[in-house]
GROMACS .gro file of C-alpha atoms in nm:
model
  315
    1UNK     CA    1  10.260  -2.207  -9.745
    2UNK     CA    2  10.466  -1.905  -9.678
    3UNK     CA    3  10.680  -1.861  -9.426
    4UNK     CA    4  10.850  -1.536  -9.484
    5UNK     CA    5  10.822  -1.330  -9.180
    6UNK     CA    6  10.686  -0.946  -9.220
    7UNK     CA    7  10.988  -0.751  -9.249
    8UNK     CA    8  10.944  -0.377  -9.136
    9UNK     CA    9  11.228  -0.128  -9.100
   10UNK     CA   10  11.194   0.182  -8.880
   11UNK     CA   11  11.004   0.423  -9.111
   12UNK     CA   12  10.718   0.106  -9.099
   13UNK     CA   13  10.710   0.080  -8.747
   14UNK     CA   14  10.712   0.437  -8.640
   15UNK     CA   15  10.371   0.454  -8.877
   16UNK     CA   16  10.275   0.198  -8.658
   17UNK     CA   17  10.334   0.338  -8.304
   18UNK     CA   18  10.041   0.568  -8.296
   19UNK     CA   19   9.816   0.211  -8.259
   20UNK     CA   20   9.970   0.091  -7.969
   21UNK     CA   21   9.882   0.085  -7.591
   22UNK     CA   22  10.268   0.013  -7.490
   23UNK     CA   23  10.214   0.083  -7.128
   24UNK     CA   24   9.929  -0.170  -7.125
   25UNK     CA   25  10.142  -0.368  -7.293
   26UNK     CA   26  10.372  -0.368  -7.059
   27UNK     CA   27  10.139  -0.417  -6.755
   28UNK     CA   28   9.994  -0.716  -6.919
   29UNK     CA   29  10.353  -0.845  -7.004
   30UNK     CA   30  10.473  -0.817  -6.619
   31UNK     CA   31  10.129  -0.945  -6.504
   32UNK     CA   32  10.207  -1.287  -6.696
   33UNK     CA   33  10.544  -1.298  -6.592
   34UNK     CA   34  10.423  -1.316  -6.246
   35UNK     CA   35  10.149  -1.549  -6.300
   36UNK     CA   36  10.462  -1.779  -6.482
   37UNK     CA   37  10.238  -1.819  -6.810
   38UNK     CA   38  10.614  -1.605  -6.977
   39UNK     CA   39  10.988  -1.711  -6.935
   40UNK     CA   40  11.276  -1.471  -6.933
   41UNK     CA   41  11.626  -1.603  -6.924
   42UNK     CA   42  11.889  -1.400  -6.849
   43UNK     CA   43  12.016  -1.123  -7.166
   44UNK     CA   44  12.357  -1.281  -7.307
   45UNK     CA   45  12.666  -1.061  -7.335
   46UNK     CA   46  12.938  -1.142  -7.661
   47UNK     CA   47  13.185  -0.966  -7.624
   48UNK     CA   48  13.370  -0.847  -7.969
   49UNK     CA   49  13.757  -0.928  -7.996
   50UNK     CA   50  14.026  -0.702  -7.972
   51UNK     CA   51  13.732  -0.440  -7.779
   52UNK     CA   52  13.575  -0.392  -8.065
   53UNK     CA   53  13.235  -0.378  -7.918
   54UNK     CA   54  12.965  -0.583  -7.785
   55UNK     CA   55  12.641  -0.777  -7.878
   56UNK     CA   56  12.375  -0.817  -7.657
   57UNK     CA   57  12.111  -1.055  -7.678
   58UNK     CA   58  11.750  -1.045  -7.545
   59UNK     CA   59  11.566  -1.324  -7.521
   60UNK     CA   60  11.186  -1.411  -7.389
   61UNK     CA   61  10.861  -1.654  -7.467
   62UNK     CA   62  10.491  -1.549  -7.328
   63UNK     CA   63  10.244  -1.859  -7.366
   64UNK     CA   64  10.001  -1.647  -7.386
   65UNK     CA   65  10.057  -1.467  -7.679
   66UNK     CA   66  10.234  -1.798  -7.852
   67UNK     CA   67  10.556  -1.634  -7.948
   68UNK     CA   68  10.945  -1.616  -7.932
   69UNK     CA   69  11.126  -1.371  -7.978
   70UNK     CA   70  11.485  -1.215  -7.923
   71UNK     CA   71  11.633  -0.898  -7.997
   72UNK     CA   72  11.986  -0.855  -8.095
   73UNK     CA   73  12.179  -0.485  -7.995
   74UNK     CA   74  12.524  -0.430  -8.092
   75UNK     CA   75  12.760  -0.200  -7.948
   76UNK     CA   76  13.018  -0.139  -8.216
   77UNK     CA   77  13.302   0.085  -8.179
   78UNK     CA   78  13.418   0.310  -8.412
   79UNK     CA   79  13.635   0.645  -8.435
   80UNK     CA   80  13.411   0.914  -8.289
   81UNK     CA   81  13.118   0.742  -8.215
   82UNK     CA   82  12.949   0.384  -8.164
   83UNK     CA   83  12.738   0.225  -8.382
   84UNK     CA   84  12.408   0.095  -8.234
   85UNK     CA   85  12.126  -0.105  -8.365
   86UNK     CA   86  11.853  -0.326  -8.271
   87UNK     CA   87  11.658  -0.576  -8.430
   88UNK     CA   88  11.399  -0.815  -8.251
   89UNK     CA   89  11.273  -1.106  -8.433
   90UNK     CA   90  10.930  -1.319  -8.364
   91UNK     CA   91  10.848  -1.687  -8.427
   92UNK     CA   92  10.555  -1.853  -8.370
   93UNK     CA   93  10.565  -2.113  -8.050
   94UNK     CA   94  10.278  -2.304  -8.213
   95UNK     CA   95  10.411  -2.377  -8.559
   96UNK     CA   96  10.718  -2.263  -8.520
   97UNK     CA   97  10.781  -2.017  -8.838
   98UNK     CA   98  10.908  -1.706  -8.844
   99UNK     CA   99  10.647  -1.375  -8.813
  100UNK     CA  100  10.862  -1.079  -8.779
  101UNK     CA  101  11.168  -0.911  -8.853
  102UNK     CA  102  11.170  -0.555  -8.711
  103UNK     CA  103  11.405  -0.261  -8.673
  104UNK     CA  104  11.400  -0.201  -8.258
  105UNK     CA  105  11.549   0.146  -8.238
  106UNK     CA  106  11.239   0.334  -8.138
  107UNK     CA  107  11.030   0.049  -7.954
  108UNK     CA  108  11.378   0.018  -7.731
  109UNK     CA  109  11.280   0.386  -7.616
  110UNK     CA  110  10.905   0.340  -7.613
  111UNK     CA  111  10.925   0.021  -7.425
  112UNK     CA  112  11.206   0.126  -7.195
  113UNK     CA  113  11.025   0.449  -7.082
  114UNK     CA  114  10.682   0.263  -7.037
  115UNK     CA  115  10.872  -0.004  -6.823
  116UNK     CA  116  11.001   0.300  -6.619
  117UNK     CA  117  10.636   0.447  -6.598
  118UNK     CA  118  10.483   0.106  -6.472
  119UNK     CA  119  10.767   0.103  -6.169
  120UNK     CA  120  10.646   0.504  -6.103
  121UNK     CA  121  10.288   0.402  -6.115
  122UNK     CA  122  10.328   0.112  -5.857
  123UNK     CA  123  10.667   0.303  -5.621
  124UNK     CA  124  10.564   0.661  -5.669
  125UNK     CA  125  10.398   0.782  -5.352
  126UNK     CA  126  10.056   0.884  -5.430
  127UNK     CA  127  10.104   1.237  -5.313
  128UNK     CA  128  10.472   1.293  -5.573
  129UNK     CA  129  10.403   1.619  -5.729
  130UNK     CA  130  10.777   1.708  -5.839
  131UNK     CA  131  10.945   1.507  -6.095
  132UNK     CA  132  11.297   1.579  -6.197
  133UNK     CA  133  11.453   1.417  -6.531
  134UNK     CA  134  11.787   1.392  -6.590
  135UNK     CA  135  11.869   1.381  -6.908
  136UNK     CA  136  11.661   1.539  -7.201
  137UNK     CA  137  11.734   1.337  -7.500
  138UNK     CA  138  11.468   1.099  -7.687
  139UNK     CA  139  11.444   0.885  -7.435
  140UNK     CA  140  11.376   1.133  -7.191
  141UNK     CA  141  11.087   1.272  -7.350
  142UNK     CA  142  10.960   0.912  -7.380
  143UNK     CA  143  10.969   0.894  -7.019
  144UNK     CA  144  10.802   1.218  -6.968
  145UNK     CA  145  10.521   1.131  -7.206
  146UNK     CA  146  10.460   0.792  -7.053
  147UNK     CA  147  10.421   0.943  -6.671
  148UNK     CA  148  10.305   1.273  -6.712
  149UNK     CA  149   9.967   1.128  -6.651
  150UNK     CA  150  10.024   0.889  -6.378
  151UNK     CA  151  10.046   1.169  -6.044
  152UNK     CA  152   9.971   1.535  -6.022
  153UNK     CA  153  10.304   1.676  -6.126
  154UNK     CA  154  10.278   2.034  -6.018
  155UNK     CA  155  10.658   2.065  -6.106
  156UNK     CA  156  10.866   1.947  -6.363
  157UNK     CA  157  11.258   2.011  -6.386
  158UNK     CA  158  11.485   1.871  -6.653
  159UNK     CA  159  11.891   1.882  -6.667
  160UNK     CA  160  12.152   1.739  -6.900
  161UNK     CA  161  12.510   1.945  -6.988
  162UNK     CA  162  12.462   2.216  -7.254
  163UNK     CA  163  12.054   2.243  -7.210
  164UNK     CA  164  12.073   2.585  -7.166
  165UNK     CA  165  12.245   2.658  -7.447
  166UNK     CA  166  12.052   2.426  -7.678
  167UNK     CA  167  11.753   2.646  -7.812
  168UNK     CA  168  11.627   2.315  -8.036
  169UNK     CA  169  11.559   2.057  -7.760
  170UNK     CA  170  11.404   2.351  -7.500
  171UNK     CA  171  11.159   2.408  -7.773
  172UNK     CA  172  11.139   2.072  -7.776
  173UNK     CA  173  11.041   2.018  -7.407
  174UNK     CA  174  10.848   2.327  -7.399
  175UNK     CA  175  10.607   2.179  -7.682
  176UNK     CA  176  10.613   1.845  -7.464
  177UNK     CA  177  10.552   1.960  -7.127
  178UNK     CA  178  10.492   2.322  -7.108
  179UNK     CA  179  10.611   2.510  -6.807
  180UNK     CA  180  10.918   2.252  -6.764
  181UNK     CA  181  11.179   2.407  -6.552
  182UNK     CA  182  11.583   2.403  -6.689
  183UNK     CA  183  11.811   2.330  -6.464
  184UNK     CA  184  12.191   2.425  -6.435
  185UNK     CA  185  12.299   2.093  -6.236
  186UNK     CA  186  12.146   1.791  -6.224
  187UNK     CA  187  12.160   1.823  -5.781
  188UNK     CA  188  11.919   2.161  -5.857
  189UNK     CA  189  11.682   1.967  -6.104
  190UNK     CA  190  11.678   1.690  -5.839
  191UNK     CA  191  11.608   1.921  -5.526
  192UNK     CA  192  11.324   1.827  -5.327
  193UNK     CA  193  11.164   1.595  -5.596
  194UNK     CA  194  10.933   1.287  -5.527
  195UNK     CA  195  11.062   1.146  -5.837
  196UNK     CA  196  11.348   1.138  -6.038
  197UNK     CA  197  11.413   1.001  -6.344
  198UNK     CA  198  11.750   0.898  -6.464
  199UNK     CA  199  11.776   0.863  -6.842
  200UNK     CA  200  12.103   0.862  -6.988
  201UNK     CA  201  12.370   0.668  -7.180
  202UNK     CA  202  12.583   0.776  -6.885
  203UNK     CA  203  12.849   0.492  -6.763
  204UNK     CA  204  12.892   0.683  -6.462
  205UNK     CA  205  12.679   0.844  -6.172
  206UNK     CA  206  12.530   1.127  -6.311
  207UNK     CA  207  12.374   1.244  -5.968
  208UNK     CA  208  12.492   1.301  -5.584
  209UNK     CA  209  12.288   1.080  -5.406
  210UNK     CA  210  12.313   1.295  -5.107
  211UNK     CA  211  12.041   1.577  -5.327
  212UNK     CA  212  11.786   1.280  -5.311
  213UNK     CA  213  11.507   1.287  -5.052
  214UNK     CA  214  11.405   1.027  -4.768
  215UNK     CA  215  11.102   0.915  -4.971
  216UNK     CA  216  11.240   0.951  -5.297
  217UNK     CA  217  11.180   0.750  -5.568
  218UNK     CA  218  11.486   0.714  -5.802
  219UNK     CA  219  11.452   0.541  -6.172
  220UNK     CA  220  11.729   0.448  -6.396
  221UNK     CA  221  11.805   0.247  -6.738
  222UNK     CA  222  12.165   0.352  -6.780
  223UNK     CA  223  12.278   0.167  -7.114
  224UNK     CA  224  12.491  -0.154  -7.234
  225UNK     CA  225  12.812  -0.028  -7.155
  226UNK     CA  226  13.012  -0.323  -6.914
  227UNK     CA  227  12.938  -0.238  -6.571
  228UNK     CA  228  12.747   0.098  -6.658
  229UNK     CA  229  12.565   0.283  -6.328
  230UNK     CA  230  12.405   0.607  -6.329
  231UNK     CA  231  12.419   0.625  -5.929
  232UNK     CA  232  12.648   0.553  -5.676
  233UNK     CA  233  12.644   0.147  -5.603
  234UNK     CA  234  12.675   0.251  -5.205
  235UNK     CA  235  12.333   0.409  -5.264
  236UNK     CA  236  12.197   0.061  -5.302
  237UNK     CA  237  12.304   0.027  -4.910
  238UNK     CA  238  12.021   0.292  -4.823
  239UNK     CA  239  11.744   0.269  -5.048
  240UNK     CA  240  11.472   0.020  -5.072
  241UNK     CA  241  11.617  -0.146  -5.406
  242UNK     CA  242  11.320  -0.349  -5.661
  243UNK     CA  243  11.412  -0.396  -6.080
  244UNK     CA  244  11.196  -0.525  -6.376
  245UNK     CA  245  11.310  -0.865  -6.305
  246UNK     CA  246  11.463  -1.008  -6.007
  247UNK     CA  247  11.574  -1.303  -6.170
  248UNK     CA  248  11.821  -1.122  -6.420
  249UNK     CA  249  11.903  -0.753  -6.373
  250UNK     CA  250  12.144  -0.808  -6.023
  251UNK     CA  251  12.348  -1.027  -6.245
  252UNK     CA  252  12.338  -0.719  -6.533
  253UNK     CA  253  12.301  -0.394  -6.346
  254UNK     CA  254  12.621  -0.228  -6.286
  255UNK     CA  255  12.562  -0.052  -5.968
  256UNK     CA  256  12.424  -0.365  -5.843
  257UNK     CA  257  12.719  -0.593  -5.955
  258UNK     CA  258  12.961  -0.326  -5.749
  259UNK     CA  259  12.747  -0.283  -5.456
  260UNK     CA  260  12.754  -0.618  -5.421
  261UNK     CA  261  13.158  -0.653  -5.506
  262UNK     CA  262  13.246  -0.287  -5.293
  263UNK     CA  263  12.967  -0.269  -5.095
  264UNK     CA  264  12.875  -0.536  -4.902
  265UNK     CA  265  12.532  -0.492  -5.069
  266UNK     CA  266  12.332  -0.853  -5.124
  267UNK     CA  267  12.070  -0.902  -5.379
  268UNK     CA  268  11.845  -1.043  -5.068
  269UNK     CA  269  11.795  -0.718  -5.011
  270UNK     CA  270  11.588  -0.638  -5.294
  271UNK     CA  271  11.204  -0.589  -5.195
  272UNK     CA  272  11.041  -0.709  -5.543
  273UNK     CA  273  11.084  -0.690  -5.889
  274UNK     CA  274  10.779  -0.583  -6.173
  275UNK     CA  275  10.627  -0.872  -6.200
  276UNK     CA  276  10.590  -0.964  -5.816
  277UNK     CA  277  10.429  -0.566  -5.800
  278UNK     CA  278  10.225  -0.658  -6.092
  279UNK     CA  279  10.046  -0.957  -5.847
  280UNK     CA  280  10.081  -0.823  -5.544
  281UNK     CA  281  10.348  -1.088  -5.420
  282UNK     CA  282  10.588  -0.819  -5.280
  283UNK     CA  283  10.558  -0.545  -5.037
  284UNK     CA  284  10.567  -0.187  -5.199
  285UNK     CA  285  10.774   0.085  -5.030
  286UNK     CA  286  10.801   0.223  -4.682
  287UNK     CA  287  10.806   0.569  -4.609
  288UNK     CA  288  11.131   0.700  -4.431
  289UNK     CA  289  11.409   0.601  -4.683
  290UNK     CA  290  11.459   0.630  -5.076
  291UNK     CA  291  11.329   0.399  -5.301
  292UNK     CA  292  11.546   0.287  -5.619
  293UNK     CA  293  11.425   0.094  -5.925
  294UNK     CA  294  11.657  -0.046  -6.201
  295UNK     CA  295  11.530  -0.148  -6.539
  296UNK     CA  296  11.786  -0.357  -6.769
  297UNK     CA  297  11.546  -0.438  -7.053
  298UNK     CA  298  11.381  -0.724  -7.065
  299UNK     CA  299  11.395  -0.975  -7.401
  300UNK     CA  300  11.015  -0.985  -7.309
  301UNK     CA  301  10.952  -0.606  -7.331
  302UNK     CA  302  11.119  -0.629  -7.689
  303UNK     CA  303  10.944  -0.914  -7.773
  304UNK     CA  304  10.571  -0.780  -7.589
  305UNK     CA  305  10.630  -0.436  -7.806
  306UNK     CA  306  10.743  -0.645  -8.164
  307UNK     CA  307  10.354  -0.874  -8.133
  308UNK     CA  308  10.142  -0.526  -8.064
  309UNK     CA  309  10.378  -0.421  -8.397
  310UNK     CA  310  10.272  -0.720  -8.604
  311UNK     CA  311   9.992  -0.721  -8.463
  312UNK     CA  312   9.847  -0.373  -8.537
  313UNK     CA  313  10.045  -0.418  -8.902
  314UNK     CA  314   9.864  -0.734  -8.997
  315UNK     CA  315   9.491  -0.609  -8.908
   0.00000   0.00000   0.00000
């Protein structure tokens, strides 16, 4: 019998993506994790010696779909600019062989912006009609293309430093979204918005809090950088805080780690996580004050994302 796993690098799976349903994917995904028929342990974090970089390691199992998986991302250091890669492999919980070894690059972004559109489906007030994104690389666009059919946007604003002088990506986001609005700071693009969208390899806030609106919803993915936040951790104080998984991101999420260290902030306070919105076990937001969602990445997403893959490349 053979037991080599289907090996696809990232020219096979982006002929792939045009099959998939990756927001259903992950609304099924969350669904089971509620229902407990999936198990996510927390993501592991190996640090390299001398600060050479990092590895970070996903991990997840859904009965359901009768596989294992983990992904594996470094974070190597080098003069200029980091090295990053991701690879996710599957195994079969029912015979236990390998199925699939596949580059994760672009399913990182496709499942990390879906994740992000399943929290503005289910914390979005019906009525949102502005969206703001900060940051306008690929996976902002991802982001853009997985929500731009999930509320009426009547207004769409985008910043990151040096849009406005970057004729390629306007284009870009023109052809994606026409009539997007460029902003000059990211407290204009933000102004009076219902949403905002926060994706960037930023390590740092990349937004005053204070430009964000009473009933705001506020998204962010930040990246694997130690501690990394894209907003204020004493924001955490005021908003109505949920994340894709309440059992693992306050022990990953920056802000939250140093809301919770400088803040006085207590992950009690979180109102629900994906999974709990998924089955109705949590209450969804109040009106009257912010609303702040944190996605990590899940080992589950990766692994969710890798079976439609082998899926869709084995029919």
């Amino acid at each position: 019998m053979n037991t080599s796993p289907l090996v696809l690098d990232a020219k096979a799976v982006e002929q792939v993506l045009p099959q998939l349903d990756i927001l259903g994917e992950m609304r099924s995904l969350f669904t089971a994790l509620g229902e407990g028929k999936a198990v996510q342990p927390s993501q592991t974090l190996t640090l390299l010696p001398g600060d050479t970089g990092d590895f970070i390691t996903y991990l997840g199992a859904e009965t359901g779909s009768g596989v294992f998986g983990a992904k594996l991302s470094p974070y190597l250091v080098k003069p200029g600019k980091p090295v990053i890669t991701a690879w996710t492999t599957l195994m079969s919980s029912e015979t236990g062989q390998p199925l699939l070894l596949c580059d994760s690059g672009r399913l990182t972004t496709e499942r990390t912006a879906a994740t992000t559109a399943l929290a503005v489906d289910f914390l979005a007030q019906p009525s949102s009609r502005k969206l703001a994104i900060i940051g306008t690389g690929a996976v902002a666009l991802a982001h853009w293309q997985y929500v731009q059919d999930l509320r009426n946007w009547d207004e769409v604003c985008i910043y990151s430093p040096g849009l406005t002088a970057d004729e390629a990506r306007q284009q870009s986001w023109q052809n994606a979204c026409p009539g997007v609005q460029l902003a000059t700071t990211a407290e204009d693009a933000a102004k009076d918005a219902d949403v905002i969208m926060l994706c960037t390899s930023s390590g740092t806030p990349v937004l005053d809090m204070s430009a964000v609106g009473q009933d705001t919803l506020v998204t962010s993915i930040s990246t694997n950088v130690a501690k990394a936040h894209e907003i204020a951790p004493a924001f955490l104080n005021t908003a109505q805080v949920y994340c894709d998984y309440r059992a693992t991101t306050p022990g990953a999420a920056g802000e939250m780690q140093l809301a919770a260290q400088d803040h006085g902030w207590q992950v009690e306070a979180l109102k629900g996580d994906l999974a709990e919105l998924a089955t109705g076990t949590c209450a969804t937001p109040e009106k009257g004050s912010p609303v702040f969602f944190r996605s990590i990445g899940l080992g589950l997403e990766d692994i969710a994302v890798a079976h439609a893959v082998y899926r869709a490349a084995m029919a």
